[in-house]
mmCIF file of C-alpha atoms in Angstrom:
data_model
loop_
_atom_site.group_PDB
_atom_site.id
_atom_site.type_symbol
_atom_site.label_atom_id
_atom_site.label_comp_id
_atom_site.label_asym_id
_atom_site.label_seq_id
_atom_site.Cartn_x
_atom_site.Cartn_y
_atom_site.Cartn_z
ATOM 1 C CA MET A 1 7.361 -51.057 -75.329
ATOM 2 C CA MET A 2 4.201 -48.921 -75.843
ATOM 3 C CA GLY A 3 2.352 -51.226 -73.480
ATOM 4 C CA VAL A 4 5.187 -51.107 -70.854
ATOM 5 C CA GLU A 5 5.272 -47.031 -71.114
ATOM 6 C CA GLU A 6 1.257 -46.805 -70.681
ATOM 7 C CA GLU A 7 1.520 -49.204 -67.779
ATOM 8 C CA LYS A 8 4.481 -47.041 -66.433
ATOM 9 C CA SER A 9 2.182 -44.011 -66.893
ATOM 10 C CA GLU A 10 -0.859 -45.491 -65.420
ATOM 11 C CA GLY A 11 1.308 -46.818 -62.438
ATOM 12 C CA GLU A 12 2.625 -43.334 -61.626
ATOM 13 C CA GLY A 13 -0.518 -41.689 -61.927
ATOM 14 C CA LYS A 14 -2.072 -44.059 -59.552
ATOM 15 C CA VAL A 15 0.853 -43.182 -57.118
ATOM 16 C CA TRP A 16 0.238 -39.372 -57.271
ATOM 17 C CA SER A 17 -3.516 -40.197 -57.079
ATOM 18 C CA LEU A 18 -2.672 -41.796 -53.624
ATOM 19 C CA CYS A 19 -0.358 -38.998 -52.780
ATOM 20 C CA ARG A 20 -2.842 -36.356 -53.190
ATOM 21 C CA MET A 21 -5.539 -38.457 -51.969
ATOM 22 C CA PRO A 22 -5.371 -37.139 -48.256
ATOM 23 C CA LYS A 23 -5.630 -33.626 -49.465
ATOM 24 C CA LEU A 24 -8.545 -34.355 -51.523
ATOM 25 C CA TRP A 25 -10.026 -35.891 -48.643
ATOM 26 C CA GLN A 26 -9.713 -32.974 -46.540
ATOM 27 C CA MET A 27 -11.089 -30.513 -49.350
ATOM 28 C CA SER A 28 -13.795 -32.788 -50.521
ATOM 29 C CA SER A 29 -17.216 -33.732 -48.993
ATOM 30 C CA GLY A 30 -17.080 -37.224 -49.848
ATOM 31 C CA ASN A 31 -18.231 -36.958 -53.550
ATOM 32 C CA GLY A 32 -15.689 -38.039 -56.153
ATOM 33 C CA ASN A 33 -16.375 -35.521 -58.797
ATOM 34 C CA GLY A 34 -14.197 -32.574 -59.639
ATOM 35 C CA SER A 35 -16.836 -29.704 -59.414
ATOM 36 C CA SER A 36 -18.062 -30.876 -55.814
ATOM 37 C CA SER A 37 -14.233 -31.132 -54.807
ATOM 38 C CA SER A 38 -13.852 -27.555 -56.058
ATOM 39 C CA SER A 39 -17.085 -26.393 -54.484
ATOM 40 C CA SER A 40 -16.218 -27.896 -50.978
ATOM 41 C CA SER A 41 -12.720 -26.050 -51.387
ATOM 42 C CA SER A 42 -13.892 -23.076 -52.006
ATOM 43 C CA MET A 43 -16.286 -23.369 -49.042
ATOM 44 C CA GLY A 44 -13.754 -24.809 -46.816
ATOM 45 C CA ASN A 45 -11.801 -21.748 -47.751
ATOM 46 C CA ASN A 46 -14.563 -19.262 -47.210
ATOM 47 C CA ASN A 47 -15.477 -21.011 -43.781
ATOM 48 C CA VAL A 48 -11.266 -20.540 -42.845
ATOM 49 C CA TYR A 49 -11.758 -16.611 -43.855
ATOM 50 C CA GLN A 50 -15.223 -16.372 -41.707
ATOM 51 C CA GLN A 51 -13.584 -18.192 -38.647
ATOM 52 C CA THR A 52 -10.300 -15.650 -38.757
ATOM 53 C CA PRO A 53 -11.875 -12.809 -36.651
ATOM 54 C CA SER A 54 -13.150 -15.054 -34.021
ATOM 55 C CA SER A 55 -9.678 -16.338 -33.628
ATOM 56 C CA GLU A 56 -8.217 -13.185 -33.502
ATOM 57 C CA ARG A 57 -10.806 -12.164 -30.883
ATOM 58 C CA SER A 58 -9.849 -15.281 -28.800
ATOM 59 C CA ALA A 59 -6.218 -14.418 -28.945
ATOM 60 C CA VAL A 60 -6.543 -10.844 -28.165
ATOM 61 C CA THR A 61 -8.651 -12.097 -25.105
ATOM 62 C CA SER A 62 -5.952 -14.579 -24.020
ATOM 63 C CA SER A 63 -3.609 -11.570 -24.452
ATOM 64 C CA ASN A 64 -5.441 -9.447 -22.316
ATOM 65 C CA ALA A 65 -6.004 -12.619 -19.955
ATOM 66 C CA PHE A 66 -2.200 -12.932 -19.461
ATOM 67 C CA PHE A 67 -1.433 -9.036 -19.170
ATOM 68 C CA SER A 68 -3.822 -8.948 -16.149
ATOM 69 C CA MET A 69 -2.271 -12.147 -14.493
ATOM 70 C CA ALA A 70 1.002 -10.389 -15.171
ATOM 71 C CA LYS A 71 -0.326 -6.898 -13.552
ATOM 72 C CA SER A 72 -1.449 -9.159 -10.342
ATOM 73 C CA LEU A 73 1.694 -10.465 -10.198
ATOM 74 C CA LEU A 74 3.547 -7.226 -9.726
ATOM 75 C CA PRO A 75 4.284 -5.899 -6.382
ATOM 76 C CA ALA A 76 1.868 -2.911 -5.477
ATOM 77 C CA ARG A 77 2.920 0.678 -5.806
ATOM 78 C CA ARG A 78 3.685 1.929 -2.274
ATOM 79 C CA ARG A 79 2.057 4.879 -0.911
ATOM 80 C CA LEU A 80 4.059 5.432 2.253
ATOM 81 C CA ARG A 81 7.799 5.809 3.082
ATOM 82 C CA LEU A 82 9.134 4.426 6.163
ATOM 83 C CA ASP A 83 12.097 5.085 8.371
ATOM 84 C CA PRO A 84 13.286 2.470 9.715
ATOM 85 C CA SER A 85 12.287 0.915 6.293
ATOM 86 C CA ASN A 86 11.702 -2.804 7.462
ATOM 87 C CA LYS A 87 12.802 -3.218 11.187
ATOM 88 C CA LEU A 88 11.643 -1.648 14.480
ATOM 89 C CA TYR A 89 14.638 -1.203 16.895
ATOM 90 C CA PHE A 90 13.984 -1.632 20.506
ATOM 91 C CA PRO A 91 16.409 -1.224 23.584
ATOM 92 C CA TYR A 92 16.968 -4.513 25.138
ATOM 93 C CA GLU A 93 15.669 -4.307 28.557
ATOM 94 C CA PRO A 94 14.314 -7.475 29.872
ATOM 95 C CA GLY A 95 11.260 -7.033 31.940
ATOM 96 C CA LYS A 96 10.298 -3.683 31.158
ATOM 97 C CA GLN A 97 8.096 -1.839 28.640
ATOM 98 C CA VAL A 98 10.178 -0.505 25.763
ATOM 99 C CA ARG A 99 9.593 1.940 22.950
ATOM 100 C CA SER A 100 10.553 1.814 19.233
ATOM 101 C CA ALA A 101 9.647 4.579 16.846
ATOM 102 C CA ILE A 102 8.865 4.867 13.166
ATOM 103 C CA ASP A 103 8.588 7.861 10.915
ATOM 104 C CA ILE A 104 5.724 7.556 8.303
ATOM 105 C CA LYS A 105 5.402 9.709 5.185
ATOM 106 C CA ASN A 106 2.583 9.995 2.566
ATOM 107 C CA THR A 107 4.411 10.110 -0.783
ATOM 108 C CA SER A 108 1.399 9.991 -2.870
ATOM 109 C CA LYS A 109 -0.664 12.515 -4.356
ATOM 110 C CA SER A 110 -4.002 11.745 -2.481
ATOM 111 C CA HIS A 111 -5.019 11.165 1.271
ATOM 112 C CA VAL A 112 -3.848 7.819 2.459
ATOM 113 C CA ALA A 113 -5.039 5.779 5.588
ATOM 114 C CA PHE A 114 -2.736 3.682 7.662
ATOM 115 C CA LYS A 115 -3.187 0.845 10.096
ATOM 116 C CA PHE A 116 -0.599 -1.313 12.365
ATOM 117 C CA GLN A 117 -1.190 -4.783 12.740
ATOM 118 C CA THR A 118 0.907 -6.756 14.912
ATOM 119 C CA THR A 119 1.200 -10.686 15.760
ATOM 120 C CA ALA A 120 1.281 -10.131 19.833
ATOM 121 C CA PRO A 121 -1.478 -7.832 20.294
ATOM 122 C CA LYS A 122 -1.159 -8.453 24.119
ATOM 123 C CA SER A 123 2.077 -7.450 24.649
ATOM 124 C CA CYS A 124 2.765 -4.512 21.844
ATOM 125 C CA TYR A 125 0.728 -1.642 21.179
ATOM 126 C CA MET A 126 1.163 1.484 18.808
ATOM 127 C CA ARG A 127 0.338 5.087 19.110
ATOM 128 C CA PRO A 128 -1.294 6.025 17.082
ATOM 129 C CA PRO A 129 -2.378 2.420 15.757
ATOM 130 C CA GLU A 130 -4.146 4.106 12.667
ATOM 131 C CA GLY A 131 -5.006 7.195 10.892
ATOM 132 C CA ILE A 132 -5.282 9.395 7.884
ATOM 133 C CA LEU A 133 -2.197 11.349 6.019
ATOM 134 C CA GLY A 134 -2.659 14.231 3.548
ATOM 135 C CA PRO A 135 -0.287 14.258 0.651
ATOM 136 C CA GLY A 136 3.146 15.048 1.865
ATOM 137 C CA GLU A 137 2.284 14.631 5.247
ATOM 138 C CA SER A 138 4.181 12.565 8.071
ATOM 139 C CA LEU A 139 4.422 11.497 11.563
ATOM 140 C CA ILE A 140 6.502 9.804 13.990
ATOM 141 C CA ALA A 141 4.450 6.632 15.301
ATOM 142 C CA THR A 142 5.736 5.369 19.003
ATOM 143 C CA VAL A 143 5.588 1.267 19.160
ATOM 144 C CA PHE A 144 5.461 -0.117 22.860
ATOM 145 C CA LYS A 145 6.691 -3.986 23.510
ATOM 146 C CA PHE A 146 6.956 -6.028 26.494
ATOM 147 C CA VAL A 147 10.675 -7.475 26.595
ATOM 148 C CA GLU A 148 10.162 -11.037 28.251
ATOM 149 C CA PRO A 149 13.091 -12.239 29.914
ATOM 150 C CA PRO A 150 15.400 -14.333 28.500
ATOM 151 C CA GLU A 151 15.482 -18.502 29.384
ATOM 152 C CA ASN A 152 18.193 -20.142 31.456
ATOM 153 C CA THR A 153 20.068 -21.141 28.447
ATOM 154 C CA GLU A 154 19.688 -17.841 26.298
ATOM 155 C CA LYS A 155 22.353 -14.914 26.796
ATOM 156 C CA PRO A 156 21.105 -11.589 27.698
ATOM 157 C CA MET A 157 21.523 -10.200 24.066
ATOM 158 C CA GLU A 158 21.178 -13.325 21.732
ATOM 159 C CA LYS A 159 16.981 -13.224 22.501
ATOM 160 C CA LYS A 160 15.378 -13.124 19.396
ATOM 161 C CA SER A 161 11.758 -11.885 19.023
ATOM 162 C CA ARG A 162 9.153 -13.645 16.689
ATOM 163 C CA VAL A 163 6.953 -10.638 16.964
ATOM 164 C CA LYS A 164 6.384 -8.831 13.775
ATOM 165 C CA PHE A 165 4.312 -5.746 12.580
ATOM 166 C CA LYS A 166 2.455 -4.770 9.632
ATOM 167 C CA ILE A 167 1.778 -1.484 8.251
ATOM 168 C CA MET A 168 -1.267 -1.445 5.654
ATOM 169 C CA SER A 169 -2.340 1.701 3.498
ATOM 170 C CA LEU A 170 -5.308 2.641 1.472
ATOM 171 C CA LYS A 171 -6.245 5.351 -0.699
ATOM 172 C CA VAL A 172 -9.367 7.599 0.587
ATOM 173 C CA LYS A 173 -11.020 10.374 -0.874
ATOM 174 C CA GLY A 174 -10.496 13.744 0.418
ATOM 175 C CA GLU A 175 -10.188 14.828 4.165
ATOM 176 C CA THR A 176 -12.166 11.667 5.379
ATOM 177 C CA ASP A 177 -12.384 11.075 8.899
ATOM 178 C CA TYR A 178 -10.758 7.624 10.053
ATOM 179 C CA VAL A 179 -13.130 4.583 11.248
ATOM 180 C CA PRO A 180 -12.131 1.113 11.477
ATOM 181 C CA GLU A 181 -14.664 -0.008 8.786
ATOM 182 C CA LEU A 182 -12.642 1.767 5.787
ATOM 183 C CA PHE A 183 -10.284 -1.285 5.520
ATOM 184 C CA GLU A 184 -13.121 -3.519 5.948
ATOM 185 C CA GLU A 185 -15.090 -2.052 2.986
ATOM 186 C CA GLN A 186 -12.309 -1.819 0.910
ATOM 187 C CA LYS A 187 -10.163 -5.062 1.218
ATOM 188 C CA ASP A 188 -9.185 -5.039 -2.362
ATOM 189 C CA GLU A 189 -7.656 -1.711 -2.599
ATOM 190 C CA VAL A 190 -5.576 -2.192 0.530
ATOM 191 C CA THR A 191 -1.770 -2.360 0.198
ATOM 192 C CA VAL A 192 0.627 -4.267 2.628
ATOM 193 C CA GLU A 193 3.453 -1.546 2.857
ATOM 194 C CA GLN A 194 5.702 -3.458 4.909
ATOM 195 C CA ILE A 195 6.339 -6.367 7.327
ATOM 196 C CA LEU A 196 8.628 -5.000 10.049
ATOM 197 C CA LEU A 197 10.926 -7.316 12.124
ATOM 198 C CA VAL A 198 12.051 -6.606 15.463
ATOM 199 C CA VAL A 199 15.926 -5.776 16.312
ATOM 200 C CA PHE A 200 16.955 -5.604 19.936
ATOM 201 C CA LEU A 201 19.859 -2.812 20.770
ATOM 202 C CA ASP A 202 21.883 -3.017 23.656
ATOM 203 C CA PRO A 203 20.842 0.517 25.850
ATOM 204 C CA GLU A 204 24.747 0.743 27.377
ATOM 205 C CA ARG A 205 26.499 0.370 24.004
ATOM 206 C CA SER A 206 25.982 3.723 21.822
ATOM 207 C CA CYS A 207 25.235 3.209 18.107
ATOM 208 C CA PRO A 208 23.626 5.219 15.081
ATOM 209 C CA ALA A 209 20.703 2.993 15.053
ATOM 210 C CA LEU A 210 19.848 3.891 18.691
ATOM 211 C CA GLU A 211 21.170 7.231 18.839
ATOM 212 C CA LYS A 212 18.631 7.682 15.768
ATOM 213 C CA LEU A 213 15.696 5.995 17.722
ATOM 214 C CA LYS A 214 16.346 8.354 20.787
ATOM 215 C CA ARG A 215 15.741 11.463 18.345
ATOM 216 C CA GLN A 216 12.603 10.042 16.912
ATOM 217 C CA LEU A 217 11.280 9.070 20.346
ATOM 218 C CA ALA A 218 12.110 12.824 21.177
ATOM 219 C CA GLU A 219 10.294 14.375 18.247
ATOM 220 C CA ALA A 220 7.163 11.939 18.765
ATOM 221 C CA GLU A 221 6.970 13.260 22.636
ATOM 222 C CA ALA A 222 7.299 16.960 21.461
ATOM 223 C CA ALA A 223 4.401 16.503 18.676
ATOM 224 C CA LEU A 224 2.287 14.651 21.152
ATOM 225 C CA GLU A 225 2.526 17.438 23.794
ATOM 226 C CA SER A 226 1.551 20.076 21.227
ATOM 227 C CA ARG A 227 -1.378 18.224 20.077
ATOM 228 C CA LYS A 228 -2.452 18.370 23.803
ATOM 229 C CA LYS A 229 -1.985 22.110 24.290
ATOM 230 C CA PRO A 230 -5.150 24.211 23.273
ATOM 231 C CA GLN A 231 -5.018 25.920 19.997
ATOM 232 C CA GLU A 232 -3.953 29.796 20.923
ATOM 233 C CA GLU A 233 -6.877 31.929 19.375
ATOM 234 C CA THR A 234 -4.815 34.227 16.529
ATOM 235 C CA GLY A 235 -7.873 35.876 15.514
ATOM 236 C CA PRO A 236 -10.749 38.180 16.717
ATOM 237 C CA ARG A 237 -13.056 36.337 19.416
ATOM 238 C CA ILE A 238 -16.246 35.543 18.418
ATOM 239 C CA VAL A 239 -18.835 36.084 21.262
ATOM 240 C CA GLY A 240 -22.932 35.153 20.849
ATOM 241 C CA GLU A 241 -24.184 34.922 17.383
ATOM 242 C CA GLY A 242 -22.274 37.278 14.760
ATOM 243 C CA LEU A 243 -20.874 39.575 17.176
ATOM 244 C CA VAL A 244 -16.982 40.402 16.880
ATOM 245 C CA ILE A 245 -15.274 42.054 19.472
ATOM 246 C CA ASP A 246 -11.692 43.824 18.786
ATOM 247 C CA GLU A 247 -9.592 43.070 21.473
ATOM 248 C CA TRP A 248 -7.487 46.240 21.470
ATOM 249 C CA LYS A 249 -10.911 48.299 21.745
ATOM 250 C CA GLU A 250 -11.929 46.258 24.484
ATOM 251 C CA ARG A 251 -8.834 47.148 26.699
ATOM 252 C CA ARG A 252 -9.218 50.526 26.016
ATOM 253 C CA GLU A 253 -12.691 50.784 27.125
ATOM 254 C CA ARG A 254 -11.305 49.019 30.364
ATOM 255 C CA TYR A 255 -8.617 51.565 30.512
ATOM 256 C CA LEU A 256 -10.941 54.450 30.314
ATOM 257 C CA ALA A 257 -13.560 53.074 32.786
ATOM 258 C CA LYS A 258 -10.629 52.531 35.596
ATOM 259 C CA GLN A 259 -9.688 56.015 34.960
ATOM 260 C CA GLN A 260 -13.200 57.334 35.463
ATOM 261 C CA VAL A 261 -13.241 55.585 38.567
ATOM 262 C CA GLU A 262 -10.245 56.906 39.965
ATOM 263 C CA GLY A 263 -11.132 60.571 38.746
ATOM 264 C CA VAL A 264 -8.146 60.873 36.576
ATOM 265 C CA ALA A 265 -9.369 62.646 33.095
ATOM 266 C CA PRO A 266 -8.079 60.541 29.981
ATOM 267 C CA THR A 267 -5.832 61.951 27.870
#
């Protein structure tokens, strides 16, 4: 019985040794003695602790890369408010040049340059095609388009236009003068504000969109005429270098000279 028990215990010991063998192989450096295994285990643990900071740095780097990619996928913040927001309404008059209008307002706290682009530059143009708006400043841009006559198979009001317009914006520093190179030099900072589709309206049929278009066109024309007029002088005129003439004093002197010529004593 003792022999059987000894053999059994030896057998169990072998089984447990086999079960523990993979762990020993992982921790030991190939040496069979216990001291080398324990030293190898401690060295392995030290290596694990030494490698932890680098793994954390790798995780942080991966996290930063993920957030950067997510940020790039987010829609860009709009600097301009457009009215209409995504369409340009034109009266449908085949064979004629018609007009549309869009109100552009800078809703940011900085100066913003804007620029129009179209897929049909030969038949469409904008006034103004580009410019710079200060914080809170707005203007009404006029868009001109030639309407192609419908084909034989098309009904007048069923004609659809494939022409599109794009408005881009760019943040600029201070009161910068607009130059075409602005958008080329800072391509990475350019924001596409909106892609505008063309919608035709029946000029003989009144609707809210058509009435609004008429008001915007009238405001755009009035603003254009006011810009053409020379600015009235609100202050004293400056003549020569550093000489300021008071207009009231000048009128008084002319009046006195006239009275002397006529022989009337001034009062």
